[in-house]
Amino acid sequence: MMLGDLKWGSALWRQAPRRTVLLLILIGLSCVLFVWRSAVYQTQVVALQEQLHHAQLQSRQHKSGLPEDPQSHSKIVTQINSNKAHIDSLVPPLATFSEFLADLYACATDAGVEITQVSYQPDFDESINYWRYHLSFAVTSNYSKVKKFLFLLEQSPRLLRLEGMSLAGNQQARRSAKKVSVKLEITTFFKQDAS
């Protein structure tokens, strides 16, 4: 079998010596590139494994509640307190609920939409020590005015969370009048009034 391979190689050499040399050079270059890329990727794999090990170690420390150093723990506590103070400054007292409704209707007037079917449900959340008000209402007008109303709500300085939005009413009536009716569900928060 080896002898047959030699005959084939010598026949190839006699017919096309340049192609044979080129083929041998390409095979050699492929081998060199393979070895080089393997070495490069091996160093990258080792570096990534070290990063993974470091990240897992940090994760374990975080899960166990142990900060990397005491200063980072105090920085985290300071940041949490700062964030809580900022959020607390954004949450108005419960006595201002009627002002919130007035602001809601003012946004509707500015946008040129009609608010209907307003309902709300208060709920005191002891975990955050705030009143959570879930409001549900429909706004009706043309698309651009409803869009403007949503933009004005988004620009409100109050903490508002859009819980749901859906088209409401008869689709045929909306098409004929070129109006849309959108049902909105939002949540806002209020502080417990000081006694």
Tab-separated table of C-alpha atoms in Angstrom:
chain	number	residue	atom	x	y	z
A	1	MET	CA	0.000	0.000	0.000
A	2	MET	CA	2.842	2.340	0.780
A	3	LEU	CA	4.496	1.568	-2.522
A	4	GLY	CA	1.296	2.466	-4.398
A	5	ASP	CA	1.172	5.820	-2.627
A	6	LEU	CA	4.743	6.544	-3.703
A	7	LYS	CA	3.946	5.760	-7.336
A	8	TRP	CA	0.949	8.130	-7.174
A	9	GLY	CA	3.086	10.877	-5.608
A	10	SER	CA	5.869	10.532	-8.158
A	11	ALA	CA	3.322	10.557	-11.006
A	12	LEU	CA	1.834	13.757	-9.587
A	13	TRP	CA	5.314	15.270	-9.311
A	14	ARG	CA	6.172	14.475	-12.922
A	15	GLN	CA	2.907	15.881	-14.311
A	16	ALA	CA	2.633	19.101	-12.253
A	17	PRO	CA	5.663	19.889	-10.067
A	18	ARG	CA	4.551	23.488	-9.415
A	19	ARG	CA	1.106	22.424	-8.275
A	20	THR	CA	2.631	19.756	-6.049
A	21	VAL	CA	4.954	22.292	-4.405
A	22	LEU	CA	2.072	24.742	-4.003
A	23	LEU	CA	-0.094	22.012	-2.487
A	24	LEU	CA	2.671	21.050	-0.029
A	25	ILE	CA	3.169	24.725	0.937
A	26	LEU	CA	-0.572	25.180	1.515
A	27	ILE	CA	-0.733	22.043	3.633
A	28	GLY	CA	2.263	23.263	5.658
A	29	LEU	CA	0.715	26.722	6.120
A	30	SER	CA	-2.553	25.151	7.233
A	31	CYS	CA	-0.719	23.123	9.857
A	32	VAL	CA	1.215	26.175	11.095
A	33	LEU	CA	-1.976	28.280	11.270
A	34	PHE	CA	-3.787	25.499	13.113
A	35	VAL	CA	-1.037	25.216	15.724
A	36	TRP	CA	-0.817	29.023	16.085
A	37	ARG	CA	-4.608	29.500	16.433
A	38	SER	CA	-4.784	26.655	18.940
A	39	ALA	CA	-2.124	28.376	21.067
A	40	VAL	CA	-3.897	31.757	20.844
A	41	TYR	CA	-7.292	30.293	21.679
A	42	GLN	CA	-5.806	28.239	24.495
A	43	THR	CA	-4.537	31.415	26.215
A	44	GLN	CA	-7.947	33.041	25.717
A	45	VAL	CA	-9.713	29.986	27.140
A	46	VAL	CA	-7.453	30.035	30.186
A	47	ALA	CA	-8.130	33.766	30.703
A	48	LEU	CA	-11.891	33.236	30.396
A	49	GLN	CA	-11.765	30.330	32.842
A	50	GLU	CA	-9.957	32.558	35.338
A	51	GLN	CA	-12.592	35.286	34.883
A	52	LEU	CA	-15.356	32.728	35.396
A	53	HIS	CA	-13.695	31.431	38.548
A	54	HIS	CA	-13.353	34.990	39.896
A	55	ALA	CA	-16.994	35.804	39.072
A	56	GLN	CA	-18.185	32.598	40.766
A	57	LEU	CA	-16.154	33.467	43.842
A	58	GLN	CA	-17.689	36.948	43.957
A	59	SER	CA	-21.160	35.455	43.515
A	60	ARG	CA	-20.600	33.065	46.413
A	61	GLN	CA	-19.409	35.933	48.600
A	62	HIS	CA	-22.461	37.987	47.620
A	63	LYS	CA	-24.848	35.091	48.327
A	64	SER	CA	-23.267	34.461	51.706
A	65	GLY	CA	-23.759	38.122	52.582
A	66	LEU	CA	-20.072	38.761	53.034
A	67	PRO	CA	-18.865	41.890	51.265
A	68	GLU	CA	-15.462	41.846	49.651
A	69	ASP	CA	-14.360	44.522	52.057
A	70	PRO	CA	-16.147	46.476	54.809
A	71	GLN	CA	-15.925	49.739	52.856
A	72	SER	CA	-17.887	48.318	49.929
A	73	HIS	CA	-20.603	47.177	52.369
A	74	SER	CA	-20.933	50.677	53.812
A	75	LYS	CA	-21.028	52.156	50.294
A	76	ILE	CA	-23.870	49.800	49.377
A	77	VAL	CA	-25.832	50.712	52.520
A	78	THR	CA	-25.253	54.421	51.852
A	79	GLN	CA	-26.450	54.027	48.247
A	80	ILE	CA	-29.571	52.128	49.365
A	81	ASN	CA	-30.404	54.812	51.918
A	82	SER	CA	-29.836	57.527	49.311
A	83	ASN	CA	-32.128	55.749	46.829
A	84	LYS	CA	-34.809	55.274	49.496
A	85	ALA	CA	-34.642	58.953	50.431
A	86	HIS	CA	-34.946	59.931	46.762
A	87	ILE	CA	-37.961	57.673	46.219
A	88	ASP	CA	-39.519	58.937	49.439
A	89	SER	CA	-39.179	62.504	48.131
A	90	LEU	CA	-41.100	61.507	44.974
A	91	VAL	CA	-44.051	59.952	46.843
A	92	PRO	CA	-46.606	62.567	47.912
A	93	PRO	CA	-48.790	62.322	51.035
A	94	LEU	CA	-52.163	60.583	50.781
A	95	ALA	CA	-53.949	63.893	51.361
A	96	THR	CA	-52.902	64.931	47.829
A	97	PHE	CA	-54.909	62.170	46.111
A	98	SER	CA	-57.556	64.678	44.974
A	99	GLU	CA	-54.770	66.841	43.492
A	100	PHE	CA	-53.554	63.783	41.592
A	101	LEU	CA	-57.025	63.277	40.108
A	102	ALA	CA	-57.143	66.973	39.186
A	103	ASP	CA	-53.725	66.628	37.481
A	104	LEU	CA	-54.986	63.568	35.612
A	105	TYR	CA	-57.996	65.482	34.289
A	106	ALA	CA	-55.782	68.484	33.453
A	107	CYS	CA	-53.551	66.217	31.331
A	108	ALA	CA	-56.687	64.934	29.604
A	109	THR	CA	-57.875	68.483	28.891
A	110	ASP	CA	-54.433	69.516	27.602
A	111	ALA	CA	-54.312	66.488	25.308
A	112	GLY	CA	-57.927	66.859	24.165
A	113	VAL	CA	-59.135	63.452	25.382
A	114	GLU	CA	-62.176	62.484	27.411
A	115	ILE	CA	-61.718	60.368	30.541
A	116	THR	CA	-64.573	58.025	31.447
A	117	GLN	CA	-65.257	55.122	33.761
A	118	VAL	CA	-62.719	56.048	36.449
A	119	SER	CA	-62.361	53.575	39.274
A	120	TYR	CA	-59.652	53.193	41.864
A	121	GLN	CA	-58.706	50.740	44.544
A	122	PRO	CA	-56.468	51.745	47.458
A	123	ASP	CA	-54.231	49.171	49.097
A	124	PHE	CA	-51.745	49.786	51.908
A	125	ASP	CA	-48.522	47.896	51.266
A	126	GLU	CA	-46.813	47.310	54.597
A	127	SER	CA	-43.637	46.040	52.968
A	128	ILE	CA	-42.896	49.479	51.511
A	129	ASN	CA	-45.073	51.512	53.917
A	130	TYR	CA	-46.949	53.284	51.106
A	131	TRP	CA	-50.497	53.402	49.855
A	132	ARG	CA	-50.752	51.847	46.420
A	133	TYR	CA	-53.647	53.154	44.318
A	134	HIS	CA	-54.703	51.112	41.294
A	135	LEU	CA	-56.631	53.301	38.846
A	136	SER	CA	-58.588	52.118	35.865
A	137	PHE	CA	-60.144	54.455	33.302
A	138	ALA	CA	-60.829	54.879	29.606
A	139	VAL	CA	-59.717	57.743	27.382
A	140	THR	CA	-61.426	58.477	24.091
A	141	SER	CA	-60.293	60.671	21.207
A	142	ASN	CA	-58.338	60.366	17.988
A	143	TYR	CA	-55.054	58.472	17.973
A	144	SER	CA	-52.729	61.496	18.116
A	145	LYS	CA	-54.546	62.990	21.108
A	146	VAL	CA	-54.493	59.690	23.004
A	147	LYS	CA	-50.783	59.460	22.232
A	148	LYS	CA	-50.291	63.013	23.540
A	149	PHE	CA	-52.161	62.107	26.732
A	150	LEU	CA	-49.869	59.114	27.282
A	151	PHE	CA	-46.862	61.360	26.698
A	152	LEU	CA	-48.142	63.864	29.283
A	153	LEU	CA	-48.669	61.042	31.793
A	154	GLU	CA	-45.144	59.859	31.147
A	155	GLN	CA	-43.803	63.370	31.833
A	156	SER	CA	-45.607	63.576	35.177
A	157	PRO	CA	-43.316	64.102	38.175
A	158	ARG	CA	-45.379	61.517	40.093
A	159	LEU	CA	-44.415	57.889	40.321
A	160	LEU	CA	-46.774	56.186	37.880
A	161	ARG	CA	-46.620	52.631	36.645
A	162	LEU	CA	-48.619	51.609	33.584
A	163	GLU	CA	-50.085	48.219	34.483
A	164	GLY	CA	-52.161	47.658	31.369
A	165	MET	CA	-53.455	49.240	28.191
A	166	SER	CA	-56.059	47.871	25.802
A	167	LEU	CA	-58.450	49.040	23.133
A	168	ALA	CA	-61.944	49.316	24.522
A	169	GLY	CA	-65.433	49.563	23.034
A	170	ASN	CA	-66.988	48.644	19.710
A	171	GLN	CA	-64.462	48.436	16.892
A	172	GLN	CA	-67.013	49.417	14.206
A	173	ALA	CA	-67.997	52.573	16.127
A	174	ARG	CA	-64.337	53.557	16.507
A	175	ARG	CA	-63.723	53.131	12.781
A	176	SER	CA	-66.697	55.211	11.736
A	177	ALA	CA	-65.929	58.047	14.162
A	178	LYS	CA	-62.123	57.824	13.662
A	179	LYS	CA	-61.818	57.707	17.430
A	180	VAL	CA	-60.061	55.261	19.651
A	181	SER	CA	-60.988	54.327	23.160
A	182	VAL	CA	-58.139	53.028	25.262
A	183	LYS	CA	-58.566	51.478	28.681
A	184	LEU	CA	-55.637	52.293	30.973
A	185	GLU	CA	-54.658	50.762	34.271
A	186	ILE	CA	-52.063	52.664	36.272
A	187	THR	CA	-50.656	52.454	39.779
A	188	THR	CA	-49.411	55.348	41.841
A	189	PHE	CA	-48.151	55.612	45.409
A	190	PHE	CA	-48.855	57.840	48.402
A	191	LYS	CA	-47.271	58.172	51.846
A	192	GLN	CA	-49.291	57.449	54.931
A	193	ASP	CA	-50.542	60.768	56.318
A	194	ALA	CA	-48.738	61.840	59.488
A	195	SER	CA	-50.951	61.513	62.539
